[in-house]
Coordinates of C-alpha atoms in Angstrom, one line a residue:
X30 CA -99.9 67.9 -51.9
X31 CA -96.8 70.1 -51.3
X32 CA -97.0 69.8 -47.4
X33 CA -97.7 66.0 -48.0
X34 CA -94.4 65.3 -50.1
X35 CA -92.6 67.6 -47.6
X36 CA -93.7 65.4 -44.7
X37 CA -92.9 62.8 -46.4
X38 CA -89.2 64.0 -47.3
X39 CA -88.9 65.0 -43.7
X40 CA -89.9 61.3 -43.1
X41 CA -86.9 59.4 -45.0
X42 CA -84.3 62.1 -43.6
X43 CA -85.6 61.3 -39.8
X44 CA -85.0 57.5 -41.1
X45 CA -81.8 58.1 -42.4
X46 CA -80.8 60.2 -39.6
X47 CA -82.1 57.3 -37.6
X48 CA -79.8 54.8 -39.4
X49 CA -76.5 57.0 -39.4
X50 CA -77.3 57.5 -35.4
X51 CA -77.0 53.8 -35.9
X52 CA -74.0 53.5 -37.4
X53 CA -72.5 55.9 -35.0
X54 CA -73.6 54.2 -32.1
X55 CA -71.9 50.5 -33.4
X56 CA -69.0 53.1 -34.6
X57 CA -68.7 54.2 -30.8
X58 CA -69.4 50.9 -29.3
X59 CA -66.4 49.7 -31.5
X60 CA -64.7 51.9 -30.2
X61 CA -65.2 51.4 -26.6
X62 CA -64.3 47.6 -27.4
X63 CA -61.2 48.5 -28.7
X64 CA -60.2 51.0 -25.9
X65 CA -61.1 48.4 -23.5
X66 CA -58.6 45.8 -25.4
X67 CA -56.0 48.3 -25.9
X68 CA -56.5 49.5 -22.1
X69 CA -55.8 45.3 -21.3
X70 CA -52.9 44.9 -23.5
X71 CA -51.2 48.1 -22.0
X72 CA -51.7 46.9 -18.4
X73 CA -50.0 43.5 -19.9
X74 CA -47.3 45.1 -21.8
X75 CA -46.5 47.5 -18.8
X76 CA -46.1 44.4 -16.7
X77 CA -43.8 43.3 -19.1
X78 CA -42.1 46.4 -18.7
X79 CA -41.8 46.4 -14.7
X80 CA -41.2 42.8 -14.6
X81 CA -38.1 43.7 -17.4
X82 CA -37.2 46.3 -15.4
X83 CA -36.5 44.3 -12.4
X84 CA -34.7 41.9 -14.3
X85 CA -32.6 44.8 -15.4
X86 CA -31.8 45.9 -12.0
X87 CA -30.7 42.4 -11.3
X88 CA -28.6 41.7 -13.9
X89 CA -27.1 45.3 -12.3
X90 CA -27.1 44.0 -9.5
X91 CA -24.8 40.7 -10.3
X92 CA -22.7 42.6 -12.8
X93 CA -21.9 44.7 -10.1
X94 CA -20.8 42.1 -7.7
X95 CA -19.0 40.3 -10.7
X96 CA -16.9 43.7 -11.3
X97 CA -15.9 43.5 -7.3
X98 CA -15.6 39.9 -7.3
X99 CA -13.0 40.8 -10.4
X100 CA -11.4 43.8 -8.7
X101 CA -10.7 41.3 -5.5
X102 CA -9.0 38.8 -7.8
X103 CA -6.3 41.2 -8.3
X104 CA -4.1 41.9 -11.6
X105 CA -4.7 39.3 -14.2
X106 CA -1.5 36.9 -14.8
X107 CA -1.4 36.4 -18.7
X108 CA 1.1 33.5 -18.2
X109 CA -1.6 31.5 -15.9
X110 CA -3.5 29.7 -18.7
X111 CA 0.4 28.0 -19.7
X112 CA 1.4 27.6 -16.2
X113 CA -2.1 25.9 -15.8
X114 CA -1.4 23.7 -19.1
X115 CA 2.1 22.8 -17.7
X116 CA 0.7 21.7 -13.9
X117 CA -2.1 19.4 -15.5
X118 CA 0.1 18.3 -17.3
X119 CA 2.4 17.3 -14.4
X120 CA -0.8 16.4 -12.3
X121 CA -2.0 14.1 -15.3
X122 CA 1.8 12.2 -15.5
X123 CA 1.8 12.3 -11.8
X124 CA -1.7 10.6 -11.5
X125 CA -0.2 8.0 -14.3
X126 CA 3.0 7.2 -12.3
X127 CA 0.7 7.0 -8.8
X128 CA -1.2 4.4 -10.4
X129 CA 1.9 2.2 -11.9
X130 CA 3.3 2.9 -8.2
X131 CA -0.2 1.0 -6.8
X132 CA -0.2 -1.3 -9.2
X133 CA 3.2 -2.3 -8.2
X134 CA 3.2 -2.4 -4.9
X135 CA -0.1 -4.5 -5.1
X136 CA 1.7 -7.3 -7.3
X137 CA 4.6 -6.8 -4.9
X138 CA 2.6 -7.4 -1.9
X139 CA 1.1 -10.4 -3.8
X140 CA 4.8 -11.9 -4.4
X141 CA 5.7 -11.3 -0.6
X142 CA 2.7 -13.2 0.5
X143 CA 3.4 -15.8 -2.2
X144 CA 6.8 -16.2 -1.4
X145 CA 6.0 -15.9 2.5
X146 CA 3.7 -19.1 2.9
X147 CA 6.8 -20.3 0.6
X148 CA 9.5 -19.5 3.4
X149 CA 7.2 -21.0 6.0
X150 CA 6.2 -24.3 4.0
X151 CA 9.9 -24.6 3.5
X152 CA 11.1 -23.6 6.6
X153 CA 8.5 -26.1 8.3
X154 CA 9.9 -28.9 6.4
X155 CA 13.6 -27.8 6.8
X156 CA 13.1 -27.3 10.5
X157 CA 11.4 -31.2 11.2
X158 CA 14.7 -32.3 9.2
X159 CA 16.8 -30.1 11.7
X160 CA 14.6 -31.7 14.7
X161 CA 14.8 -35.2 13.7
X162 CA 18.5 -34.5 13.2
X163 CA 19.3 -33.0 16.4
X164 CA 17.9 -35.9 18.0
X165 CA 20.2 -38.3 16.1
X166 CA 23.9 -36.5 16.8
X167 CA 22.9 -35.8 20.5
X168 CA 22.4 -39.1 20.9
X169 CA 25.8 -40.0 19.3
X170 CA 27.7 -37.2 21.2
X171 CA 25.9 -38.1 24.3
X172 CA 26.1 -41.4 24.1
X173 CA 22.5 -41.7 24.5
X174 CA 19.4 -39.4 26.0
X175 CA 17.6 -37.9 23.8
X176 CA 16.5 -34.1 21.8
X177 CA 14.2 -32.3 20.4
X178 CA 13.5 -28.4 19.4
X179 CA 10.0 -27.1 19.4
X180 CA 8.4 -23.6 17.9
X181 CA 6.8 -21.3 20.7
X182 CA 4.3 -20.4 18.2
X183 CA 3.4 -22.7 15.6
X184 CA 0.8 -20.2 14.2
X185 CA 3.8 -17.9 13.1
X186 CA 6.6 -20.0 12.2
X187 CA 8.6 -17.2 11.0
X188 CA 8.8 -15.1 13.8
X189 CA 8.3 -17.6 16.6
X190 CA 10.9 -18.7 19.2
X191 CA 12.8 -22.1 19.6
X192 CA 12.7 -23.9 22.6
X193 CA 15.5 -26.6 23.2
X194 CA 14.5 -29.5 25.2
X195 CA 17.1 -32.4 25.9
X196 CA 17.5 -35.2 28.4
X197 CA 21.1 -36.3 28.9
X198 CA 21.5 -39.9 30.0
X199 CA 20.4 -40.3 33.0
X200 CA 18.7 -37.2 33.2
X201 CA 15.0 -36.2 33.0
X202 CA 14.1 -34.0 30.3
X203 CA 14.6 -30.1 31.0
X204 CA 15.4 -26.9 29.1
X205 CA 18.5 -26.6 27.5
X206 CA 18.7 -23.3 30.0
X207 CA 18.7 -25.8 33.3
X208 CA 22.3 -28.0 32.0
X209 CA 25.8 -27.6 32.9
X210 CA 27.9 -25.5 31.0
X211 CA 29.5 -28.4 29.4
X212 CA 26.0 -30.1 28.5
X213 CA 24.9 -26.7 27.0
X214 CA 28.4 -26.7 24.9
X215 CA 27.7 -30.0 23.8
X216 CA 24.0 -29.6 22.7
X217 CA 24.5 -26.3 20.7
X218 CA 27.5 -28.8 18.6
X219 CA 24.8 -31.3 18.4
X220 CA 22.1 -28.8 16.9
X221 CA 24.9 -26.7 14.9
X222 CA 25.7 -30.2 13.5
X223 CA 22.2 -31.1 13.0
X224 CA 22.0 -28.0 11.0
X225 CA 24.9 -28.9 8.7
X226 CA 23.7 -32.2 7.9
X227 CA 21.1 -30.6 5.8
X228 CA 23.1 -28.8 3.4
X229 CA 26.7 -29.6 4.7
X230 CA 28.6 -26.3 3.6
X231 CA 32.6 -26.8 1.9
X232 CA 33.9 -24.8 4.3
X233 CA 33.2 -24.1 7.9
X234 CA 35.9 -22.6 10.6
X235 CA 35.0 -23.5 14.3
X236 CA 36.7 -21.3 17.1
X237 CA 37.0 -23.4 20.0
X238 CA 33.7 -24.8 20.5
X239 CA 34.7 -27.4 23.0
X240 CA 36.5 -25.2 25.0
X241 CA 34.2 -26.0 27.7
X242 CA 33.4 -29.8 27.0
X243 CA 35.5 -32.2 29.6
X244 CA 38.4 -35.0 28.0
X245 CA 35.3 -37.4 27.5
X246 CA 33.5 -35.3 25.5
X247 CA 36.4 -33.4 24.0
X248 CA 37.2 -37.1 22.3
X249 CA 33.8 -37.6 21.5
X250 CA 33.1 -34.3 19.5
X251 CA 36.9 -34.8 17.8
X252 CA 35.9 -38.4 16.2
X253 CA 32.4 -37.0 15.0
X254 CA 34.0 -34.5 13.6
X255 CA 36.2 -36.5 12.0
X256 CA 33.6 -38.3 10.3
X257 CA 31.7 -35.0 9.4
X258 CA 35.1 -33.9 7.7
X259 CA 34.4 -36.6 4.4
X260 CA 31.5 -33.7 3.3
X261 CA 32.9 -30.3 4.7
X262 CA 36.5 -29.4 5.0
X263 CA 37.1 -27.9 9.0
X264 CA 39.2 -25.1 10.2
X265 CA 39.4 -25.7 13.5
X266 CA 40.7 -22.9 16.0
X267 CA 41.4 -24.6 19.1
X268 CA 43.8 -25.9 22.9
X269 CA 42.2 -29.1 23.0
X270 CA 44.3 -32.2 22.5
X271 CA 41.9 -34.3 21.8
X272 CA 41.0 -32.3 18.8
X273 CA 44.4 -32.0 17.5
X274 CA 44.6 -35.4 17.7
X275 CA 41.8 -36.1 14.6
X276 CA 43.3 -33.1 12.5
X277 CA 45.1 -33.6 9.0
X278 CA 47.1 -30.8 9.6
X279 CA 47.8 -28.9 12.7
X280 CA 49.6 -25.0 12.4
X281 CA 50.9 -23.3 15.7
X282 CA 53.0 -20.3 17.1
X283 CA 55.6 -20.5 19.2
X284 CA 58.4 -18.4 20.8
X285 CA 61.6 -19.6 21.0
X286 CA 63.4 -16.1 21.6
X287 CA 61.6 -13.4 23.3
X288 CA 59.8 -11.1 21.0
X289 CA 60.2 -13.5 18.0
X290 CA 57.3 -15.4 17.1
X291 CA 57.3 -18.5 14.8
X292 CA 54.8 -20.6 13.0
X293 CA 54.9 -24.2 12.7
X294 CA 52.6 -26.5 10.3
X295 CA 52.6 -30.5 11.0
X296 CA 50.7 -32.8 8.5
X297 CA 49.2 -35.9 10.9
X298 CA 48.8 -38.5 8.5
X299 CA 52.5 -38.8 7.1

């Protein structure tokens, strides 16, 4: 009985060695779990570590080069941040005044075009009056023929030429450049006339204009101008007696002593 109860103790210790070997086994197997996680997260977290590292030396790396970059700039000017205030703030008044200077010139270039198709609209119409004029006192100074002034280039009425084309009696029609000195005398009083009768001015002063015109002529231009004179009061500078005859008033020099010179006034009409 004694040997039975002894096998029998030795029996539930071999079954509770068996169960702590157990629990030491799962113990150890726990273990080697947790070494195995603790082995992974240290290979992560040293990772972490190079991969900090390296940022590390980079961010060296740049702050270096920021510190030469610095040192290359020079000595720092502590007035720079006000100069900088006071130049924007030109720059910004500057940008203002460009921008009333474009905005000028752009409603000035709009009045110059306006006021250019103006000029020509008006100087188109002013210059047919002129034409249509010429052609009248030529034929009264000329006593006949006929005269006309053309524009060399109608596409650009304000900077084109003038050509002068008359024909004298008897004459074919030419260039004003191809008459007689007298003829060309005589056509530039027509078109100067011609001009007059558009706006006739209170005042105009002639200096010997038919100075080259022959007696015929002479007497011709003298009684126009005499009925020209009821608009515009003449001051005529001139040798021509034919003129002289037609004035209201004639002044003159003369020398009756040598040296001594005298002027004389005669009123025509009384």
């Amino acid at each position: 009985k004694k040997l039975a109860k002894k096998i029998e103790d030795m029996q539930k210790e071999k079954e509770n060695y068996e169960k702590d070997n157990e629990e030491v086994l799962e113990e150890v197997m726990g273990l080697e779990h947790t070494m195995q996680d603790t082995e992974i997260v240290y290979a992560t977290e040293k990772q972490k570590v190079v991969a900090i590292e390296d940022t590390i030396k980079r961010l060296e790396a740049k702050l270096e080069k920021l510190r030469n970059e610095i040192k290359e700039i020079g000595s720092v000017n502590i007035d720079s941040i006000e100069e900088y205030k006071n130049l924007k703030q030109r720059y910004d008044f500057m940008c203002e005044q460009r921008l009333d200077l474009e905005e000028s010139m752009t409603k000035l270039r709009k009045v110059i075009s306006e006021m250019t198709e103006t000029m020509k609209q008006q100087f188109k119409e002013k210059f047919e009056i002129i034409n249509k004029n010429f052609g009248e006192v030529f034929k009264e100074l000329f006593g006949g023929g006929q005269a006309e002034v053309s524009l060399t280039d109608e596409s650009n009425v304000l900077e084109s030429g003038i050509e002068i084309n008359v024909q004298p009696p008897g004459k074919k029609l030419q260039s004003m450049t191809l008459l007689s000195g007298g003829e060309k005398a005589l056509t530039a009083i027509a078109l100067l006339f011609a001009i007059l009768k558009i706006n006739p001015a209170p005042f105009c002063v002639l200096d010997e204009i038919e100075a080259a015109l022959d007696d015929v002529n002479v007497y011709r231009f003298a009684e126009y101008l005499k009925k020209f004179s009821k608009e515009t009061q003449f001051l005529v500078i001139t040798h021509r007696k034919g003129t002289m005859e037609v004035a209201d008033t004639v002044y003159g020099v003369t020398m009756e002593e040598n040296g001594i010179s005298k002027l004389l006034s005669m009123k025509l009409k009384q």
